Amino acid sequence: MTKISEGKKLEKELAFSFKNIAKEEPEKLKDAIKFCEGYKEFLNKGKTERECVSYTEKLLKDAGYEPFEPDMSLSAGDKVYYVNRGKGIIASTIGKKALTEGVRFNIAHIDSPRLDLKPNPMYEKEELAYLKTHYYGGIRKYQWATIPLSMHGVVYLKNGEKVELSIGEKESDTRFVITDLLPHLSAKQNERPLKDGIKGEELNIVIGSVPYADDDVKNAYKLMALKLMNEEYGITESDFMRAEIEMVPSVKATDIGFDRSMIGAYGQDDRVCAYTAVMAEIKTKSPEHTTVTVLTDKEEIGSEGNTGMASEFLHHYMEDLCDIFGVKVRNVYRRSTCLSSDVNAAYDPTFSDVFEPANASFINHGPVITKYTGARGKSGSNDASAETMAAVIKIMDDNKVYWQIGELGKVDEGGGGTIALFMGNKDVDTVDVGVPVLAMHAPFEITSKLDVFYTYKAFRAFYK
């Protein structure tokens, strides 16, 4: 029998390290793979925030949720949902405890970095037809050139008819692309800083190369593209000004690696937390505290606007909910806890110099609890209190959920923000919890299936 030294005993008693789930419980990968099949479907069906809301509403209806009405009667176990302008959705299961004992908020965002069409996007140049874009959120512009793109969105025609677009998702669909220079002619381009490898005004999408057969037409290539769109969708050029059209990667969610342990897909920031939150919400039947699961919009551009968390849409929902039970909303907020469910940057060994390993999150170590985000001196951060950290960690430990702590890179390397500060400003104890992601904000992001599955388990435990 090997004798354990006093130092080893003391180290085991006092020191701490996060566990790799794949090492500790490799058999759990089978459960994670099964769970993530639904997640991949969610990603494929929800390439935009509107599509995510539509798909989520169907999931909620199938699970027995009823549309929320301010004058309805509610009791423990009832399930309701509310849609905010087609771009956000709130779901609740009424708890056994009074609202004044606090609710369990779980908030994720469903907008992702993308290319939006400009209000007047169509033009032609040197016998090619194009669409001009304006990028949305934090992207590395060079990553969006020479990849297949799909067109999604809504257009309101002059007669008021709503047209929904989804072009490029079916195998038989056409697709779109942004060109880049060939290496043989890119000597000057190679001298640009990486951030300017492709510039914003170069993110122009090729949509056609055949002219309308009429020598009297000045812009025959643009006209041909317009003609085809009009024949298929009834759209004219002025209708783009009554539209929200997003260009997103055509790629489908797919398994990554020989072991199929990871998922590669567009939009995992932050739809990975949205899906796990919604599935945890649906599975919650008789919670102690009322649950309020929110999928919100506009996080990638600061959460502004009436579908973002800087607006009052959640507050109004909470006011209506509190009125049903005859309580004051401020008394509910101050007793509540919120998970700002957003992703963190997974440690990438290829680019290790921007991470501080002792405070980085790692693939297969479970959901990341992020005490603070922000930049440099925690600017723009919620910075969760010791009490909030202790409460959330206790929930994870009591329910045997693997978790880890992580920051977003080294102190002065950059930073980022989430919706946590908006909930903190409402007098709600809030902390960030989410999945670590490789290649975050790229058109193709990577997550671990074990991390996705254990984030779902974490949310189940939070709602219990």
Tab-separated table of C-alpha atoms in Angstrom:
chain	number	residue	atom	x	y	z
A	1	MET	CA	0.000	0.000	0.000
A	2	THR	CA	1.461	3.353	-1.080
A	3	LYS	CA	1.894	5.787	1.766
A	4	ILE	CA	0.528	9.295	1.131
A	5	SER	CA	2.862	12.042	2.299
A	6	GLU	CA	1.757	14.752	4.693
A	7	GLY	CA	2.194	17.330	1.939
A	8	LYS	CA	-0.078	15.381	-0.412
A	9	LYS	CA	-2.711	15.097	2.318
A	10	LEU	CA	-2.532	18.826	2.966
A	11	GLU	CA	-2.639	19.599	-0.750
A	12	LYS	CA	-5.767	17.471	-1.143
A	13	GLU	CA	-7.376	19.225	1.811
A	14	LEU	CA	-6.521	22.820	0.914
A	15	ALA	CA	-5.851	23.102	-2.805
A	16	PHE	CA	-8.441	23.040	-5.574
A	17	SER	CA	-8.579	22.339	-9.289
A	18	PHE	CA	-11.448	22.079	-11.776
A	19	LYS	CA	-12.228	18.650	-13.168
A	20	ASN	CA	-12.300	17.559	-16.794
A	21	ILE	CA	-15.654	15.807	-17.246
A	22	ALA	CA	-14.326	13.700	-20.116
A	23	LYS	CA	-11.731	12.271	-17.715
A	24	GLU	CA	-13.903	12.034	-14.613
A	25	GLU	CA	-17.093	10.652	-16.186
A	26	PRO	CA	-16.475	9.733	-19.840
A	27	GLU	CA	-19.708	7.732	-19.901
A	28	LYS	CA	-21.630	11.034	-19.715
A	29	LEU	CA	-20.610	11.822	-23.302
A	30	LYS	CA	-23.339	9.478	-24.528
A	31	ASP	CA	-25.996	11.542	-22.694
A	32	ALA	CA	-24.443	14.761	-23.959
A	33	ILE	CA	-24.446	13.557	-27.568
A	34	LYS	CA	-28.122	12.634	-27.306
A	35	PHE	CA	-29.063	16.000	-25.757
A	36	CYS	CA	-27.142	17.951	-28.385
A	37	GLU	CA	-29.092	16.497	-31.296
A	38	GLY	CA	-31.957	18.798	-30.300
A	39	TYR	CA	-29.505	21.657	-29.876
A	40	LYS	CA	-28.174	21.226	-33.419
A	41	GLU	CA	-31.748	21.319	-34.728
A	42	PHE	CA	-32.323	24.554	-32.784
A	43	LEU	CA	-29.227	26.091	-34.381
A	44	ASN	CA	-30.263	25.026	-37.878
A	45	LYS	CA	-33.824	26.311	-37.475
A	46	GLY	CA	-32.839	29.544	-35.734
A	47	LYS	CA	-30.278	31.443	-37.821
A	48	THR	CA	-31.795	34.794	-36.720
A	49	GLU	CA	-33.411	36.107	-33.564
A	50	ARG	CA	-36.864	36.022	-35.192
A	51	GLU	CA	-36.416	32.395	-36.197
A	52	CYS	CA	-35.209	31.495	-32.696
A	53	VAL	CA	-38.324	33.049	-31.182
A	54	SER	CA	-40.602	31.270	-33.637
A	55	TYR	CA	-38.964	27.905	-32.956
A	56	THR	CA	-38.956	28.471	-29.186
A	57	GLU	CA	-42.628	29.461	-29.179
A	58	LYS	CA	-43.460	26.154	-30.851
A	59	LEU	CA	-41.436	24.249	-28.226
A	60	LEU	CA	-43.259	26.083	-25.445
A	61	LYS	CA	-46.708	25.524	-26.938
A	62	ASP	CA	-45.974	21.823	-27.394
A	63	ALA	CA	-44.980	21.713	-23.713
A	64	GLY	CA	-48.300	23.234	-22.623
A	65	TYR	CA	-47.354	26.891	-22.126
A	66	GLU	CA	-50.152	29.442	-22.537
A	67	PRO	CA	-49.790	33.049	-23.802
A	68	PHE	CA	-49.383	35.424	-20.866
A	69	GLU	CA	-52.178	37.952	-20.268
A	70	PRO	CA	-51.966	40.682	-17.586
A	71	ASP	CA	-55.443	39.889	-16.219
A	72	MET	CA	-55.162	36.095	-16.160
A	73	SER	CA	-55.329	33.966	-13.025
A	74	LEU	CA	-52.184	31.992	-12.181
A	75	SER	CA	-51.225	29.403	-9.567
A	76	ALA	CA	-48.253	27.167	-8.779
A	77	GLY	CA	-47.229	24.979	-11.685
A	78	ASP	CA	-48.854	27.117	-14.402
A	79	LYS	CA	-46.704	27.805	-17.452
A	80	VAL	CA	-46.952	30.990	-19.536
A	81	TYR	CA	-44.971	32.805	-22.212
A	82	TYR	CA	-44.820	36.269	-23.761
A	83	VAL	CA	-43.374	37.276	-27.156
A	84	ASN	CA	-41.760	40.697	-27.534
A	85	ARG	CA	-42.153	41.960	-31.126
A	86	GLY	CA	-41.113	38.631	-32.602
A	87	LYS	CA	-37.497	39.132	-31.476
A	88	GLY	CA	-37.582	38.114	-27.836
A	89	ILE	CA	-39.534	35.698	-25.669
A	90	ILE	CA	-40.150	35.187	-21.944
A	91	ALA	CA	-41.292	31.899	-20.381
A	92	SER	CA	-42.312	31.302	-16.774
A	93	THR	CA	-43.322	28.448	-14.514
A	94	ILE	CA	-45.139	29.707	-11.422
A	95	GLY	CA	-43.444	28.567	-8.221
A	96	LYS	CA	-44.790	27.342	-4.909
A	97	LYS	CA	-43.312	30.259	-2.973
A	98	ALA	CA	-44.683	33.791	-3.113
A	99	LEU	CA	-43.105	36.119	-5.661
A	100	THR	CA	-41.835	38.227	-2.784
A	101	GLU	CA	-39.516	35.316	-1.935
A	102	GLY	CA	-37.797	36.130	-5.230
A	103	VAL	CA	-37.826	34.623	-8.707
A	104	ARG	CA	-35.132	32.789	-10.644
A	105	PHE	CA	-34.222	34.803	-13.735
A	106	ASN	CA	-32.254	33.144	-16.524
A	107	ILE	CA	-31.469	35.437	-19.450
A	108	ALA	CA	-29.699	34.597	-22.710
A	109	HIS	CA	-29.470	36.497	-25.984
A	110	ILE	CA	-30.404	35.132	-29.402
A	111	ASP	CA	-28.852	37.744	-31.688
A	112	SER	CA	-25.455	36.878	-33.156
A	113	PRO	CA	-22.828	38.728	-35.209
A	114	ARG	CA	-23.852	38.883	-38.866
A	115	LEU	CA	-24.107	41.095	-41.942
A	116	ASP	CA	-27.249	43.215	-42.301
A	117	LEU	CA	-28.283	44.622	-45.657
A	118	LYS	CA	-28.129	48.394	-45.907
A	119	PRO	CA	-31.515	50.112	-46.367
A	120	ASN	CA	-30.671	50.786	-50.032
A	121	PRO	CA	-28.383	47.821	-50.781
A	122	MET	CA	-28.587	46.963	-54.502
A	123	TYR	CA	-26.078	48.125	-57.088
A	124	GLU	CA	-24.049	46.845	-59.999
A	125	LYS	CA	-20.435	47.359	-60.961
A	126	GLU	CA	-18.535	46.123	-63.991
A	127	GLU	CA	-21.128	43.532	-65.023
A	128	LEU	CA	-21.833	42.075	-61.567
A	129	ALA	CA	-24.837	42.714	-59.298
A	130	TYR	CA	-24.220	43.247	-55.578
A	131	LEU	CA	-25.823	43.880	-52.204
A	132	LYS	CA	-24.113	46.256	-49.763
A	133	THR	CA	-24.002	45.270	-46.080
A	134	HIS	CA	-23.420	46.814	-42.691
A	135	TYR	CA	-21.918	44.380	-40.204
A	136	TYR	CA	-23.736	43.779	-36.910
A	137	GLY	CA	-21.822	43.135	-33.701
A	138	GLY	CA	-18.161	42.379	-33.190
A	139	ILE	CA	-16.852	40.486	-36.202
A	140	ARG	CA	-13.430	39.876	-37.707
A	141	LYS	CA	-14.350	41.052	-41.166
A	142	TYR	CA	-11.854	38.927	-43.096
A	143	GLN	CA	-13.586	35.758	-41.795
A	144	TRP	CA	-16.740	36.580	-43.775
A	145	ALA	CA	-15.191	36.584	-47.242
A	146	THR	CA	-15.372	33.529	-49.552
A	147	ILE	CA	-17.821	31.547	-47.409
A	148	PRO	CA	-21.340	30.549	-48.544
A	149	LEU	CA	-23.970	32.911	-47.145
A	150	SER	CA	-27.730	32.601	-46.740
A	151	MET	CA	-30.317	35.375	-46.790
A	152	HIS	CA	-32.835	35.513	-43.934
A	153	GLY	CA	-35.321	38.138	-42.848
A	154	VAL	CA	-38.634	39.855	-43.283
A	155	VAL	CA	-39.787	42.358	-45.893
A	156	TYR	CA	-42.976	44.404	-45.800
A	157	LEU	CA	-44.275	45.163	-49.270
A	158	LYS	CA	-45.917	48.464	-50.135
A	159	ASN	CA	-49.355	46.828	-49.833
A	160	GLY	CA	-48.566	45.751	-46.246
A	161	GLU	CA	-47.942	42.088	-47.034
A	162	LYS	CA	-45.208	40.466	-44.933
A	163	VAL	CA	-42.694	38.333	-46.834
A	164	GLU	CA	-40.358	35.996	-44.924
A	165	LEU	CA	-37.052	35.091	-46.557
A	166	SER	CA	-34.877	32.027	-45.993
A	167	ILE	CA	-32.643	31.474	-49.010
A	168	GLY	CA	-29.618	29.214	-48.825
A	169	GLU	CA	-30.592	26.650	-46.193
A	170	LYS	CA	-31.969	23.923	-48.452
A	171	GLU	CA	-29.573	21.767	-50.431
A	172	SER	CA	-31.184	22.975	-53.674
A	173	ASP	CA	-31.090	26.690	-52.750
A	174	THR	CA	-28.791	29.227	-54.313
A	175	ARG	CA	-26.234	30.905	-52.059
A	176	PHE	CA	-24.327	34.166	-51.899
A	177	VAL	CA	-20.697	35.155	-51.350
A	178	ILE	CA	-18.239	37.985	-50.680
A	179	THR	CA	-15.141	37.811	-52.883
A	180	ASP	CA	-11.513	38.277	-51.841
A	181	LEU	CA	-8.264	38.809	-53.746
A	182	LEU	CA	-6.210	35.932	-55.027
A	183	PRO	CA	-2.753	35.573	-53.427
A	184	HIS	CA	-1.083	36.405	-56.749
A	185	LEU	CA	-2.477	39.978	-56.653
A	186	SER	CA	-2.707	40.681	-52.936
A	187	ALA	CA	0.709	42.216	-52.248
A	188	LYS	CA	-0.762	45.590	-51.243
A	189	GLN	CA	-3.655	44.009	-49.368
A	190	ASN	CA	-1.171	41.888	-47.396
A	191	GLU	CA	0.329	45.076	-46.000
A	192	ARG	CA	-2.945	46.031	-44.335
A	193	PRO	CA	-3.405	45.368	-40.601
A	194	LEU	CA	-5.383	42.150	-40.062
A	195	LYS	CA	-8.426	44.118	-38.908
A	196	ASP	CA	-8.485	45.836	-42.307
A	197	GLY	CA	-7.745	42.745	-44.400
A	198	ILE	CA	-11.331	43.140	-45.577
A	199	LYS	CA	-12.841	46.569	-44.900
A	200	GLY	CA	-16.470	47.265	-44.017
A	201	GLU	CA	-17.275	48.732	-47.410
A	202	GLU	CA	-15.735	45.682	-49.088
A	203	LEU	CA	-18.278	43.323	-47.533
A	204	ASN	CA	-20.286	43.347	-50.749
A	205	ILE	CA	-22.316	40.292	-51.673
A	206	VAL	CA	-22.392	38.955	-55.224
A	207	ILE	CA	-25.986	38.205	-56.304
A	208	GLY	CA	-25.855	37.941	-60.099
A	209	SER	CA	-23.811	38.031	-63.291
A	210	VAL	CA	-26.447	37.888	-66.061
A	211	PRO	CA	-27.959	41.130	-67.494
A	212	TYR	CA	-31.564	41.856	-68.374
A	213	ALA	CA	-31.731	41.571	-72.163
A	214	ASP	CA	-32.503	45.170	-73.120
A	215	ASP	CA	-29.827	47.499	-74.474
A	216	ASP	CA	-31.790	50.551	-73.305
A	217	VAL	CA	-31.461	49.541	-69.628
A	218	LYS	CA	-28.590	51.281	-67.847
A	219	ASN	CA	-28.225	48.849	-64.899
A	220	ALA	CA	-29.154	45.597	-66.598
A	221	TYR	CA	-27.377	43.288	-64.097
A	222	LYS	CA	-29.074	44.887	-61.107
A	223	LEU	CA	-32.408	44.828	-62.960
A	224	MET	CA	-32.123	41.115	-63.660
A	225	ALA	CA	-31.542	40.393	-59.964
A	226	LEU	CA	-34.506	42.604	-59.074
A	227	LYS	CA	-36.681	40.879	-61.659
A	228	LEU	CA	-35.903	37.439	-60.224
A	229	MET	CA	-36.583	38.593	-56.661
A	230	ASN	CA	-39.826	40.189	-57.751
A	231	GLU	CA	-40.992	37.064	-59.547
A	232	GLU	CA	-40.240	34.858	-56.548
A	233	TYR	CA	-41.109	37.133	-53.618
A	234	GLY	CA	-42.943	40.180	-55.003
A	235	ILE	CA	-40.139	42.475	-53.831
A	236	THR	CA	-39.244	45.797	-55.496
A	237	GLU	CA	-36.202	47.915	-54.721
A	238	SER	CA	-38.062	50.316	-52.426
A	239	ASP	CA	-39.205	47.379	-50.281
A	240	PHE	CA	-35.673	46.972	-48.902
A	241	MET	CA	-36.353	50.120	-46.868
A	242	ARG	CA	-39.180	48.268	-45.091
A	243	ALA	CA	-37.082	45.188	-44.401
A	244	GLU	CA	-34.781	43.485	-41.921
A	245	ILE	CA	-32.556	41.178	-43.959
A	246	GLU	CA	-29.596	39.347	-42.460
A	247	MET	CA	-26.825	37.506	-44.278
A	248	VAL	CA	-25.598	34.549	-42.235
A	249	PRO	CA	-23.332	31.545	-42.893
A	250	SER	CA	-25.066	28.737	-44.778
A	251	VAL	CA	-23.206	26.103	-42.758
A	252	LYS	CA	-25.276	23.594	-40.765
A	253	ALA	CA	-24.490	22.556	-37.195
A	254	THR	CA	-22.176	19.566	-37.364
A	255	ASP	CA	-20.181	17.233	-35.140
A	256	ILE	CA	-16.477	17.992	-34.769
A	257	GLY	CA	-13.683	15.501	-34.152
A	258	PHE	CA	-13.284	11.755	-34.562
A	259	ASP	CA	-14.946	11.361	-31.166
A	260	ARG	CA	-17.882	13.627	-32.166
A	261	SER	CA	-17.413	15.366	-28.823
A	262	MET	CA	-17.830	18.923	-30.126
A	263	ILE	CA	-20.269	20.964	-32.206
A	264	GLY	CA	-19.319	23.394	-34.931
A	265	ALA	CA	-21.944	25.926	-35.991
A	266	TYR	CA	-22.807	29.557	-36.586
A	267	GLY	CA	-24.448	31.547	-33.786
A	268	GLN	CA	-23.518	29.471	-30.742
A	269	ASP	CA	-22.863	32.769	-28.969
A	270	ASP	CA	-25.340	32.872	-27.378
A	271	ARG	CA	-27.901	30.410	-28.708
A	272	VAL	CA	-26.142	27.647	-26.818
A	273	CYS	CA	-27.277	29.252	-23.558
A	274	ALA	CA	-30.688	30.083	-25.020
A	275	TYR	CA	-31.418	26.453	-25.913
A	276	THR	CA	-30.169	25.027	-22.626
A	277	ALA	CA	-32.168	27.640	-20.684
A	278	VAL	CA	-35.381	26.933	-22.598
A	279	MET	CA	-35.033	23.167	-22.248
A	280	ALA	CA	-34.397	23.545	-18.514
A	281	GLU	CA	-37.448	25.818	-18.282
A	282	ILE	CA	-39.656	23.302	-20.089
A	283	LYS	CA	-38.509	20.427	-17.861
A	284	THR	CA	-39.222	22.405	-14.681
A	285	LYS	CA	-42.590	21.315	-13.239
A	286	SER	CA	-43.025	22.387	-9.603
A	287	PRO	CA	-40.270	24.865	-8.726
A	288	GLU	CA	-39.986	26.509	-5.344
A	289	HIS	CA	-39.380	29.902	-6.945
A	290	THR	CA	-41.133	31.207	-10.066
A	291	THR	CA	-38.876	30.940	-13.110
A	292	VAL	CA	-38.463	33.733	-15.629
A	293	THR	CA	-36.526	32.570	-18.685
A	294	VAL	CA	-35.751	35.341	-21.161
A	295	LEU	CA	-34.367	35.135	-24.685
A	296	THR	CA	-33.464	38.682	-25.665
A	297	ASP	CA	-32.194	40.612	-28.673
A	298	LYS	CA	-29.539	43.285	-29.388
A	299	GLU	CA	-26.913	42.112	-26.874
A	300	GLU	CA	-24.222	42.163	-29.532
A	301	ILE	CA	-24.697	45.914	-30.068
A	302	GLY	CA	-25.164	47.012	-26.453
A	303	SER	CA	-28.684	45.711	-25.678
A	304	GLU	CA	-30.292	48.974	-26.770
A	305	GLY	CA	-33.724	49.292	-28.418
A	306	ASN	CA	-37.111	47.964	-27.349
A	307	THR	CA	-36.081	44.331	-27.847
A	308	GLY	CA	-32.827	44.646	-25.884
A	309	MET	CA	-32.257	44.354	-22.137
A	310	ALA	CA	-31.656	48.096	-21.801
A	311	SER	CA	-35.366	48.541	-22.522
A	312	GLU	CA	-38.272	48.052	-20.114
A	313	PHE	CA	-39.906	45.030	-21.763
A	314	LEU	CA	-38.897	42.599	-18.995
A	315	HIS	CA	-39.766	45.132	-16.304
A	316	HIS	CA	-43.240	45.573	-17.784
A	317	TYR	CA	-43.713	41.800	-17.858
A	318	MET	CA	-42.673	41.615	-14.209
A	319	GLU	CA	-45.024	44.475	-13.280
A	320	ASP	CA	-47.930	42.639	-14.904
A	321	LEU	CA	-46.963	39.377	-13.218
A	322	CYS	CA	-46.663	41.078	-9.840
A	323	ASP	CA	-50.049	42.774	-10.282
A	324	ILE	CA	-51.687	39.361	-10.705
A	325	PHE	CA	-50.384	38.343	-7.276
A	326	GLY	CA	-50.857	41.766	-5.678
A	327	VAL	CA	-47.200	42.420	-4.857
A	328	LYS	CA	-44.742	45.219	-5.619
A	329	VAL	CA	-42.179	44.489	-8.288
A	330	ARG	CA	-39.350	46.114	-6.340
A	331	ASN	CA	-39.922	43.693	-3.463
A	332	VAL	CA	-39.550	40.820	-5.932
A	333	TYR	CA	-36.372	42.119	-7.573
A	334	ARG	CA	-34.422	42.560	-4.357
A	335	ARG	CA	-35.021	38.929	-3.334
A	336	SER	CA	-34.331	37.444	-6.776
A	337	THR	CA	-31.299	35.829	-8.387
A	338	CYS	CA	-30.402	36.070	-12.068
A	339	LEU	CA	-28.125	34.014	-14.256
A	340	SER	CA	-26.871	36.138	-17.118
A	341	SER	CA	-26.462	33.122	-19.349
A	342	ASP	CA	-23.744	34.035	-21.803
A	343	VAL	CA	-20.699	32.288	-23.189
A	344	ASN	CA	-17.067	32.808	-22.312
A	345	ALA	CA	-13.893	32.388	-24.360
A	346	ALA	CA	-12.480	28.866	-24.073
A	347	TYR	CA	-8.739	28.554	-23.631
A	348	ASP	CA	-7.160	28.043	-27.050
A	349	PRO	CA	-3.670	26.468	-26.922
A	350	THR	CA	-2.877	27.865	-30.389
A	351	PHE	CA	-3.327	31.428	-29.097
A	352	SER	CA	-2.389	30.866	-25.455
A	353	ASP	CA	-0.625	34.218	-25.012
A	354	VAL	CA	-3.911	36.141	-24.577
A	355	PHE	CA	-5.140	33.886	-21.751
A	356	GLU	CA	-4.167	33.657	-18.093
A	357	PRO	CA	-4.501	29.875	-17.616
A	358	ALA	CA	-5.308	29.880	-13.894
A	359	ASN	CA	-8.355	32.060	-14.626
A	360	ALA	CA	-9.359	30.783	-18.059
A	361	SER	CA	-12.214	28.448	-18.942
A	362	PHE	CA	-11.501	25.131	-20.632
A	363	ILE	CA	-13.402	22.824	-22.961
A	364	ASN	CA	-15.032	19.851	-21.130
A	365	HIS	CA	-14.839	21.452	-17.685
A	366	GLY	CA	-18.525	22.436	-17.585
A	367	PRO	CA	-20.313	25.803	-17.521
A	368	VAL	CA	-18.246	28.870	-16.675
A	369	ILE	CA	-19.209	31.069	-13.752
A	370	THR	CA	-17.854	34.503	-14.644
A	371	LYS	CA	-17.743	36.839	-11.646
A	372	TYR	CA	-17.124	39.917	-13.772
A	373	THR	CA	-16.742	40.854	-17.419
A	374	GLY	CA	-15.990	44.362	-18.669
A	375	ALA	CA	-12.656	45.677	-19.922
A	376	ARG	CA	-9.376	46.504	-18.197
A	377	GLY	CA	-10.480	47.880	-14.774
A	378	LYS	CA	-13.806	45.943	-14.926
A	379	SER	CA	-15.388	48.818	-16.854
A	380	GLY	CA	-18.963	47.969	-17.866
A	381	SER	CA	-19.119	45.014	-15.477
A	382	ASN	CA	-21.760	43.768	-13.064
A	383	ASP	CA	-19.116	42.175	-10.767
A	384	ALA	CA	-21.124	39.615	-8.779
A	385	SER	CA	-20.904	39.792	-4.993
A	386	ALA	CA	-19.339	37.115	-2.782
A	387	GLU	CA	-22.840	36.266	-1.545
A	388	THR	CA	-24.130	35.704	-5.082
A	389	MET	CA	-21.098	33.611	-6.025
A	390	ALA	CA	-21.504	31.513	-2.893
A	391	ALA	CA	-25.213	30.928	-3.535
A	392	VAL	CA	-24.767	29.874	-7.158
A	393	ILE	CA	-21.738	27.661	-6.447
A	394	LYS	CA	-23.690	25.953	-3.662
A	395	ILE	CA	-26.500	25.140	-6.111
A	396	MET	CA	-23.966	23.594	-8.503
A	397	ASP	CA	-22.210	21.577	-5.780
A	398	ASP	CA	-25.419	20.393	-4.120
A	399	ASN	CA	-26.638	19.054	-7.465
A	400	LYS	CA	-23.294	17.531	-8.518
A	401	VAL	CA	-22.905	19.817	-11.525
A	402	TYR	CA	-19.386	20.293	-12.844
A	403	TRP	CA	-18.513	23.995	-13.130
A	404	GLN	CA	-15.495	26.246	-13.547
A	405	ILE	CA	-14.451	29.860	-13.066
A	406	GLY	CA	-13.183	31.927	-15.965
A	407	GLU	CA	-12.280	35.422	-17.101
A	408	LEU	CA	-12.338	36.766	-20.645
A	409	GLY	CA	-8.592	36.714	-21.295
A	410	LYS	CA	-5.735	38.597	-19.648
A	411	VAL	CA	-6.528	41.836	-17.844
A	412	ASP	CA	-5.324	44.261	-20.531
A	413	GLU	CA	-5.941	42.136	-23.630
A	414	GLY	CA	-9.464	43.422	-24.267
A	415	GLY	CA	-12.683	42.354	-22.629
A	416	GLY	CA	-16.395	42.218	-23.247
A	417	GLY	CA	-19.781	42.671	-21.646
A	418	THR	CA	-23.062	40.861	-21.145
A	419	ILE	CA	-26.585	41.717	-20.024
A	420	ALA	CA	-25.636	41.142	-16.362
A	421	LEU	CA	-25.272	44.843	-15.567
A	422	PHE	CA	-28.849	45.568	-16.705
A	423	MET	CA	-30.243	43.082	-14.194
A	424	GLY	CA	-27.870	44.291	-11.502
A	425	ASN	CA	-29.212	47.779	-12.100
A	426	LYS	CA	-32.705	46.452	-11.310
A	427	ASP	CA	-31.523	45.471	-7.798
A	428	VAL	CA	-31.240	41.770	-8.725
A	429	ASP	CA	-28.302	39.597	-7.595
A	430	THR	CA	-26.731	38.564	-10.900
A	431	VAL	CA	-23.823	36.486	-12.147
A	432	ASP	CA	-22.746	35.269	-15.594
A	433	VAL	CA	-22.943	31.527	-16.299
A	434	GLY	CA	-22.438	29.946	-19.709
A	435	VAL	CA	-20.633	27.645	-22.108
A	436	PRO	CA	-16.955	28.119	-23.080
A	437	VAL	CA	-16.597	28.661	-26.842
A	438	LEU	CA	-13.654	28.316	-29.223
A	439	ALA	CA	-13.468	30.824	-32.116
A	440	MET	CA	-16.187	32.992	-30.559
A	441	HIS	CA	-17.859	35.471	-32.962
A	442	ALA	CA	-16.462	33.634	-35.973
A	443	PRO	CA	-18.912	32.433	-38.642
A	444	PHE	CA	-18.209	28.913	-37.313
A	445	GLU	CA	-17.837	28.484	-33.535
A	446	ILE	CA	-16.921	25.380	-31.517
A	447	THR	CA	-18.442	24.082	-28.265
A	448	SER	CA	-18.107	20.880	-26.269
A	449	LYS	CA	-21.173	18.643	-26.023
A	450	LEU	CA	-20.324	17.870	-22.399
A	451	ASP	CA	-20.247	21.602	-21.613
A	452	VAL	CA	-23.590	22.113	-23.348
A	453	PHE	CA	-25.150	19.216	-21.457
A	454	TYR	CA	-23.802	20.309	-18.071
A	455	THR	CA	-24.937	23.864	-18.667
A	456	TYR	CA	-28.427	22.432	-19.133
A	457	LYS	CA	-27.972	20.472	-15.872
A	458	ALA	CA	-26.808	23.673	-14.158
A	459	PHE	CA	-29.947	25.503	-15.263
A	460	ARG	CA	-32.127	22.590	-14.139
A	461	ALA	CA	-30.498	22.794	-10.723
A	462	PHE	CA	-30.987	26.582	-10.590
A	463	TYR	CA	-34.701	26.217	-11.333
A	464	LYS	CA	-35.283	23.290	-8.964
